[in-house]
Short mmCIF file of C-alpha atoms and ligand atoms in Angstrom, two decimals:
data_model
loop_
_atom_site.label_atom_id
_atom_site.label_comp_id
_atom_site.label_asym_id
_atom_site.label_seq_id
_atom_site.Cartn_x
_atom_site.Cartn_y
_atom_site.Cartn_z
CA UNK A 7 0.00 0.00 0.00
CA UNK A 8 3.02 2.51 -0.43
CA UNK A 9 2.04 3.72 -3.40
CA UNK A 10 -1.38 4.69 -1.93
CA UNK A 11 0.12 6.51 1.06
CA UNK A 12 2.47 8.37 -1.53
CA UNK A 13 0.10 9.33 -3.48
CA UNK A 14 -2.22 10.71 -0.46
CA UNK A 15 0.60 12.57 0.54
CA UNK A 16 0.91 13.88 -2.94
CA UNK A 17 -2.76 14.74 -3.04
CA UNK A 18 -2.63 16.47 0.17
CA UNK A 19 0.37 18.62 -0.76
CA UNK A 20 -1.11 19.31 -3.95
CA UNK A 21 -4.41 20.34 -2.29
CA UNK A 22 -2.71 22.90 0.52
CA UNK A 23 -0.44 24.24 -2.23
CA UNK A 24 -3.61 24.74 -4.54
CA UNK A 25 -5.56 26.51 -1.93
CA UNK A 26 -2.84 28.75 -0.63
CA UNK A 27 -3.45 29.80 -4.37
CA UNK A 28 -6.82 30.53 -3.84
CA UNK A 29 -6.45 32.94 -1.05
CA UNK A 30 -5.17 35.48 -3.62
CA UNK A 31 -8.46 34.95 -5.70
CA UNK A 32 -11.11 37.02 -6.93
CA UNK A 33 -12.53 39.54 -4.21
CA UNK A 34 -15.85 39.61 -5.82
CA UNK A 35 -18.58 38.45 -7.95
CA UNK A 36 -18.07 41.09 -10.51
CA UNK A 37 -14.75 40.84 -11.01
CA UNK A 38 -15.40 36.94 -11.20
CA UNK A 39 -17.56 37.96 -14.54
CA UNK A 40 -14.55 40.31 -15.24
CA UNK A 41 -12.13 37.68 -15.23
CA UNK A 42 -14.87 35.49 -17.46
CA UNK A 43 -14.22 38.02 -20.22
CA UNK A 44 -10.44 37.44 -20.24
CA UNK A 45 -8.59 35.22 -23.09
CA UNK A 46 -8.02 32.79 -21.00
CA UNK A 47 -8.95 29.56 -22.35
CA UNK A 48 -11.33 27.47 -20.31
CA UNK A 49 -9.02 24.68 -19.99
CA UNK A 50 -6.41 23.78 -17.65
CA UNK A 51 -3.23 22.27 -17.90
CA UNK A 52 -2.76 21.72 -14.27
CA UNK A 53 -5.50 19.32 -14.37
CA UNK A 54 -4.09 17.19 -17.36
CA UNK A 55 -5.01 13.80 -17.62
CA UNK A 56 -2.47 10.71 -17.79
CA UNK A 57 -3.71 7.47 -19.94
CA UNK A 58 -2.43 5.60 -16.31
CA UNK A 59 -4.91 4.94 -13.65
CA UNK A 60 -3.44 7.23 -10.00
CA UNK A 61 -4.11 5.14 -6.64
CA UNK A 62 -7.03 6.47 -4.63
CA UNK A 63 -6.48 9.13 -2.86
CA UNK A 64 -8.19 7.39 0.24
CA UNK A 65 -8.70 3.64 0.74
CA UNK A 66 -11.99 1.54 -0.16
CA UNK A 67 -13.83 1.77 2.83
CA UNK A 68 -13.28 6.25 3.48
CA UNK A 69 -16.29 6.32 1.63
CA UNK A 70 -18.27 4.21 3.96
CA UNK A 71 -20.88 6.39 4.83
CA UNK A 72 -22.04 7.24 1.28
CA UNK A 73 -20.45 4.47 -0.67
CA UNK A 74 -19.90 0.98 0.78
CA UNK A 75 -16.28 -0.79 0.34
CA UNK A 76 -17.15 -3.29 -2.13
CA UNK A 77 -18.96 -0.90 -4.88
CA UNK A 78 -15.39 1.39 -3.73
CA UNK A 79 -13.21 -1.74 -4.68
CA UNK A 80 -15.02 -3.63 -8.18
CA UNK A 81 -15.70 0.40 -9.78
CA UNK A 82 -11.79 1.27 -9.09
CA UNK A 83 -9.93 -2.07 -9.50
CA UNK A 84 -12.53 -3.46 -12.02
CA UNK A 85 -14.28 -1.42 -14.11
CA UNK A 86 -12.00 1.73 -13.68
CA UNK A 87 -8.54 0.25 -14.21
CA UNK A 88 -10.80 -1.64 -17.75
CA UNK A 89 -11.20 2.25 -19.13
CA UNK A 90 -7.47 2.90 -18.63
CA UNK A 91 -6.22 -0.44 -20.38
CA UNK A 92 -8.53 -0.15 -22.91
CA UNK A 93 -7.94 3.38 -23.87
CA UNK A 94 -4.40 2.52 -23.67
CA UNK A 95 -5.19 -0.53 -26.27
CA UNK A 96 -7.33 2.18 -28.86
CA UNK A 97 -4.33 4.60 -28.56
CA UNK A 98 -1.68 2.44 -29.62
CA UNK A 99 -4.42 0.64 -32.43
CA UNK A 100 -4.93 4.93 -34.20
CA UNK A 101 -2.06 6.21 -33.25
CA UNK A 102 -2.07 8.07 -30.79
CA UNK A 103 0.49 9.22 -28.31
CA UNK A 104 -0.27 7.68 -24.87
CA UNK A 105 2.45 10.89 -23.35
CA UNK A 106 -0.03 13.65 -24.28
CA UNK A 107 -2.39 13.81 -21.87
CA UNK A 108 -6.07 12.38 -22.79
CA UNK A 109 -7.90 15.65 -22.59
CA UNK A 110 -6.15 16.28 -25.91
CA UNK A 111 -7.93 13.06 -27.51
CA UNK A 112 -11.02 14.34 -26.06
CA UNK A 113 -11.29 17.54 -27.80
CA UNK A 114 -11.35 15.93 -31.32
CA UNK A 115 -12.90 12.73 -29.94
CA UNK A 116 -15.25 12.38 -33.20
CA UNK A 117 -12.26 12.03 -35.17
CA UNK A 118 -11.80 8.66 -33.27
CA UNK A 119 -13.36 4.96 -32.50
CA UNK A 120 -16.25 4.47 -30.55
CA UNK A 121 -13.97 2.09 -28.35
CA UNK A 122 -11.78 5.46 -27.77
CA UNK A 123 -14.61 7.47 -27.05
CA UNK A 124 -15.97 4.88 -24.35
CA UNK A 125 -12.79 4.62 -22.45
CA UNK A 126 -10.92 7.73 -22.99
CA UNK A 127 -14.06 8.69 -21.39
CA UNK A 128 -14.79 6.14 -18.80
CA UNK A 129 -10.68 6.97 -18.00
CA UNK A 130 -10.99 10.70 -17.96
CA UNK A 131 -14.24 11.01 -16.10
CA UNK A 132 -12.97 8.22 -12.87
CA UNK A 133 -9.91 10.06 -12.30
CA UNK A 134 -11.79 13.26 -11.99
CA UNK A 135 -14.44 11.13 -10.09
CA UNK A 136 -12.26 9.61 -7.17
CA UNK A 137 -10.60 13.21 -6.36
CA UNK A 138 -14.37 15.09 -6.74
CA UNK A 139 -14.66 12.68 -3.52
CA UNK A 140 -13.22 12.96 0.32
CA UNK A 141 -14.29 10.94 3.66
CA UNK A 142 -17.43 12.45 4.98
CA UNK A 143 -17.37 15.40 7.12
CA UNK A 144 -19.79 17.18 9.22
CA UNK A 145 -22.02 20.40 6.93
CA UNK A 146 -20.08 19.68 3.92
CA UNK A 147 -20.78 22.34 1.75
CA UNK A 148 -18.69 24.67 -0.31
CA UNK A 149 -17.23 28.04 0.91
CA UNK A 150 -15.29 31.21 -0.05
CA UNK A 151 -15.24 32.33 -4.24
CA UNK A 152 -16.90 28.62 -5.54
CA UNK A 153 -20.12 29.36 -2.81
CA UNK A 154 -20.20 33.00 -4.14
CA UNK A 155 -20.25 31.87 -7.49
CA UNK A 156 -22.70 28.96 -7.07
CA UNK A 157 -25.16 31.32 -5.36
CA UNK A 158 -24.51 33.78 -8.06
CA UNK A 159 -25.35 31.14 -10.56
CA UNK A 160 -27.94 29.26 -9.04
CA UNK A 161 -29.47 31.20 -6.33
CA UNK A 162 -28.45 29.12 -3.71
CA UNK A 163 -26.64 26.03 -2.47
CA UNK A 164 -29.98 24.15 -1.38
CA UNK A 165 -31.22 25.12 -5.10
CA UNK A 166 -27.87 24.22 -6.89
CA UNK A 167 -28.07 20.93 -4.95
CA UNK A 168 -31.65 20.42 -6.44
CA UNK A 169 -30.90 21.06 -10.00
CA UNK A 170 -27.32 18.85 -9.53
CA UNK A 171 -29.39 15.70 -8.24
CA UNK A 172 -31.89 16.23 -10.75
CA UNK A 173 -29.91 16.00 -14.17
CA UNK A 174 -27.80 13.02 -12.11
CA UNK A 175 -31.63 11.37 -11.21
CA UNK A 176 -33.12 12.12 -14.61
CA UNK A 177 -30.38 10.91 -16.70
CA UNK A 178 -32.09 8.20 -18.69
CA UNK A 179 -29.95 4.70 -18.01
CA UNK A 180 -26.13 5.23 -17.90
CA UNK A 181 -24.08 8.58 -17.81
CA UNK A 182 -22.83 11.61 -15.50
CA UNK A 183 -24.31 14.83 -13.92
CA UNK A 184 -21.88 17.74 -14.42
CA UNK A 185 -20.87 21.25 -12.69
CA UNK A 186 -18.81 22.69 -15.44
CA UNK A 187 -17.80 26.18 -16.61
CA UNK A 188 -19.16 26.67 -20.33
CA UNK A 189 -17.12 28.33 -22.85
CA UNK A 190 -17.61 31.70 -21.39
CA UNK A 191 -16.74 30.75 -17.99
CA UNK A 192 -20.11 30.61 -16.96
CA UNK A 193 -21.50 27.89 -14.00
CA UNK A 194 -24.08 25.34 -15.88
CA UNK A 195 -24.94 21.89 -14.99
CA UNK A 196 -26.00 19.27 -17.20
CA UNK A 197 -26.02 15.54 -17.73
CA UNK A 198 -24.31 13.54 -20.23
CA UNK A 199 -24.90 9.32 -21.54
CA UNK A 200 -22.59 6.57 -21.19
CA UNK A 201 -19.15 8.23 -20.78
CA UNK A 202 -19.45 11.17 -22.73
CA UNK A 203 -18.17 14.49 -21.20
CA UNK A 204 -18.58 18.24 -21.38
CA UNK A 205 -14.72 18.10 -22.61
CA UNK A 206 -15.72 16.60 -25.72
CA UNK A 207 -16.66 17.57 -29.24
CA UNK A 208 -19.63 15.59 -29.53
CA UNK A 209 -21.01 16.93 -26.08
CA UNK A 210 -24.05 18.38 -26.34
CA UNK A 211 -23.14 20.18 -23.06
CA UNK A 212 -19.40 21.87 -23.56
CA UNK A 213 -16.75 23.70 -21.10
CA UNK A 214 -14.51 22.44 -18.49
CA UNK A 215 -15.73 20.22 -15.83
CA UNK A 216 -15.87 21.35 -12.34
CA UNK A 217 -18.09 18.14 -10.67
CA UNK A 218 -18.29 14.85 -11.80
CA UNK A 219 -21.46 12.14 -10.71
CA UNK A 220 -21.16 9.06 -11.89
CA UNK A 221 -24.77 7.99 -12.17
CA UNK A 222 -23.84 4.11 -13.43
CA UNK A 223 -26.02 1.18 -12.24
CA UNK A 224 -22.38 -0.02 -11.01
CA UNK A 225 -21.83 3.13 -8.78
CA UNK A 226 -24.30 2.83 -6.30
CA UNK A 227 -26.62 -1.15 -6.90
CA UNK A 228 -25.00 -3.01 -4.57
CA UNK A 229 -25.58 -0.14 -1.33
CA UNK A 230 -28.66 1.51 -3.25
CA UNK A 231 -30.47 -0.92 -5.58
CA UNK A 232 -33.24 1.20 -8.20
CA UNK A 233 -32.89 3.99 -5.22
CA UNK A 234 -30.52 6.12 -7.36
CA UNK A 235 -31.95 9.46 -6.08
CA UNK A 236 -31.15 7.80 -2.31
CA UNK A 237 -27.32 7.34 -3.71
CA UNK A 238 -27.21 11.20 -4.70
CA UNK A 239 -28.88 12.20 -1.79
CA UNK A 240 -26.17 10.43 0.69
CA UNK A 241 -23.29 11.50 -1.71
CA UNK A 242 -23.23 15.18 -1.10
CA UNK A 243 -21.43 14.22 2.68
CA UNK A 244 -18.83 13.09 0.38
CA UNK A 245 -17.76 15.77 -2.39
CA UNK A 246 -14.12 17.66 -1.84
CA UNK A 247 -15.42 21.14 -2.70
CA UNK A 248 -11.73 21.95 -1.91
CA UNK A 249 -10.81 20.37 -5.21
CA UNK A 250 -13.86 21.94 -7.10
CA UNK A 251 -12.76 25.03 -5.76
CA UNK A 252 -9.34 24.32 -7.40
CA UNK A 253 -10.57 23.24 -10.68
CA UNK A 254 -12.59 26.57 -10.14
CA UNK A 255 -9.90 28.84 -9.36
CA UNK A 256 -7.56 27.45 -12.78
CA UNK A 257 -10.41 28.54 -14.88
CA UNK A 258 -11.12 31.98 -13.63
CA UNK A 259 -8.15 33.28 -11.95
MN1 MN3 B 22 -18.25 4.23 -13.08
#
């Protein structure tokens, strides 16, 4: 288990260092839409995406509360690590270089095979998945510039929650709710199938992701059964705003 303690310790230095960052943010809303009229591209190299599955950045049971150990284990080990390989395998069959990262593939996606598209996808959206994800804490909610922002957007928290659970609980069989920042930096969520993301050229919805559901069968049957809106519900104890507010602060800052 080295590797997982390594990279926890990574994680964790990555995360202070990121939100010592964040203290020098944006001091308001309105310079928050300033900044959204800037040249900056809404994407964000700091947040590339290596064709390699990372260890957890918490064991299989953190999750308890929200997520039981055994769904934790079969969706990372199983049908996780089976998006990485096979990406890997679709690279290597059209060509592509496995040392850029995959949000590269992902941009042009519709040049590529459906096989790429399903696991550069499945890859991309798991690794963004495990990190949107901490042990629970006690009135986990978000705070600072991404609550400002999210209120700004959406009203409030209680009605951002709402709208978040419903594109996750209407999404007809397989896919993922998103909190993503469209093309002009602007807070939207939407839903996509299978393992289609907002980072792709075929996305209906488009931008930079922010917060990732996976709304699977193989997420949440084994704890939940048919109850997916019961899964949702118990999964906001569980979401690192920290690293939303990260992903957050790349885009606009
Ligand atoms: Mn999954």
């Amino acid at each position: 288990m080295n590797n997982l303690s390594n990279s926890r310790r990574k994680f964790i230095a990555t995360t202070a260092k990121n939100s010592l960052a964040i203290g020098i943010g944006i001091s308001s809303i309105s310079s928050f839409l300033a900044a959204c009229g800037s040249s900056k591209k809404a994407t964000a190299s700091a947040f590339n995406t290596s064709y390699d599955q990372l260890p957890l950045p918490y064991g299989y049971s953190a999750l308890e509360n929200a997520i039981d150990t055994a769904t934790m284990e079969i969706h990372y080990s199983k049908h996780a690590a089976a998006y990485s390989a096979n990406a890997k395998e679709a690279a290597q069959a059209e060509g592509i270089d496995t040392k850029q990262p995959i949000e590269a593939v992902l941009e042009k996606i519709s040049k590529y095979s459906s096989k790429m598209r399903n696991n550069a996808g499945g890859h991309y959206n798991h690794e963004m998945f495990w990190k949107c994800m901490r042990p629970k804490t006690t009135d986990n909610k978000p705070a600072g510039k991404l609550l400002q922002n999210i209120e700004a957007v959406f009203g409030s928290f209680a009605a951002f929650k709402l709208k978040f659970a419903a594109a996750g609980a209407t999404r007809f069989g397989s896919g993922w709710a998103w909190l993503y920042a469209d093309n002009n930096k602007k807070l939207q969520i939407g839903s996509t199938p299978n393992q289609d993301n907002p980072l792709m050229d075929v996305s209906e919805i488009k931008g930079f992701p922010l917060l990732c559901l996976d709304v699977w069968e193989h997420a949440y049957y084994l704890k939940y059964q048919n109850k997916r809106a019961d899964y949702i519900d118990s999964w906001w104890g569980i979401v690192n705003w920290d690293y939303v507010q990260q992903r957050l602060a790349n885009i606009i800052l």
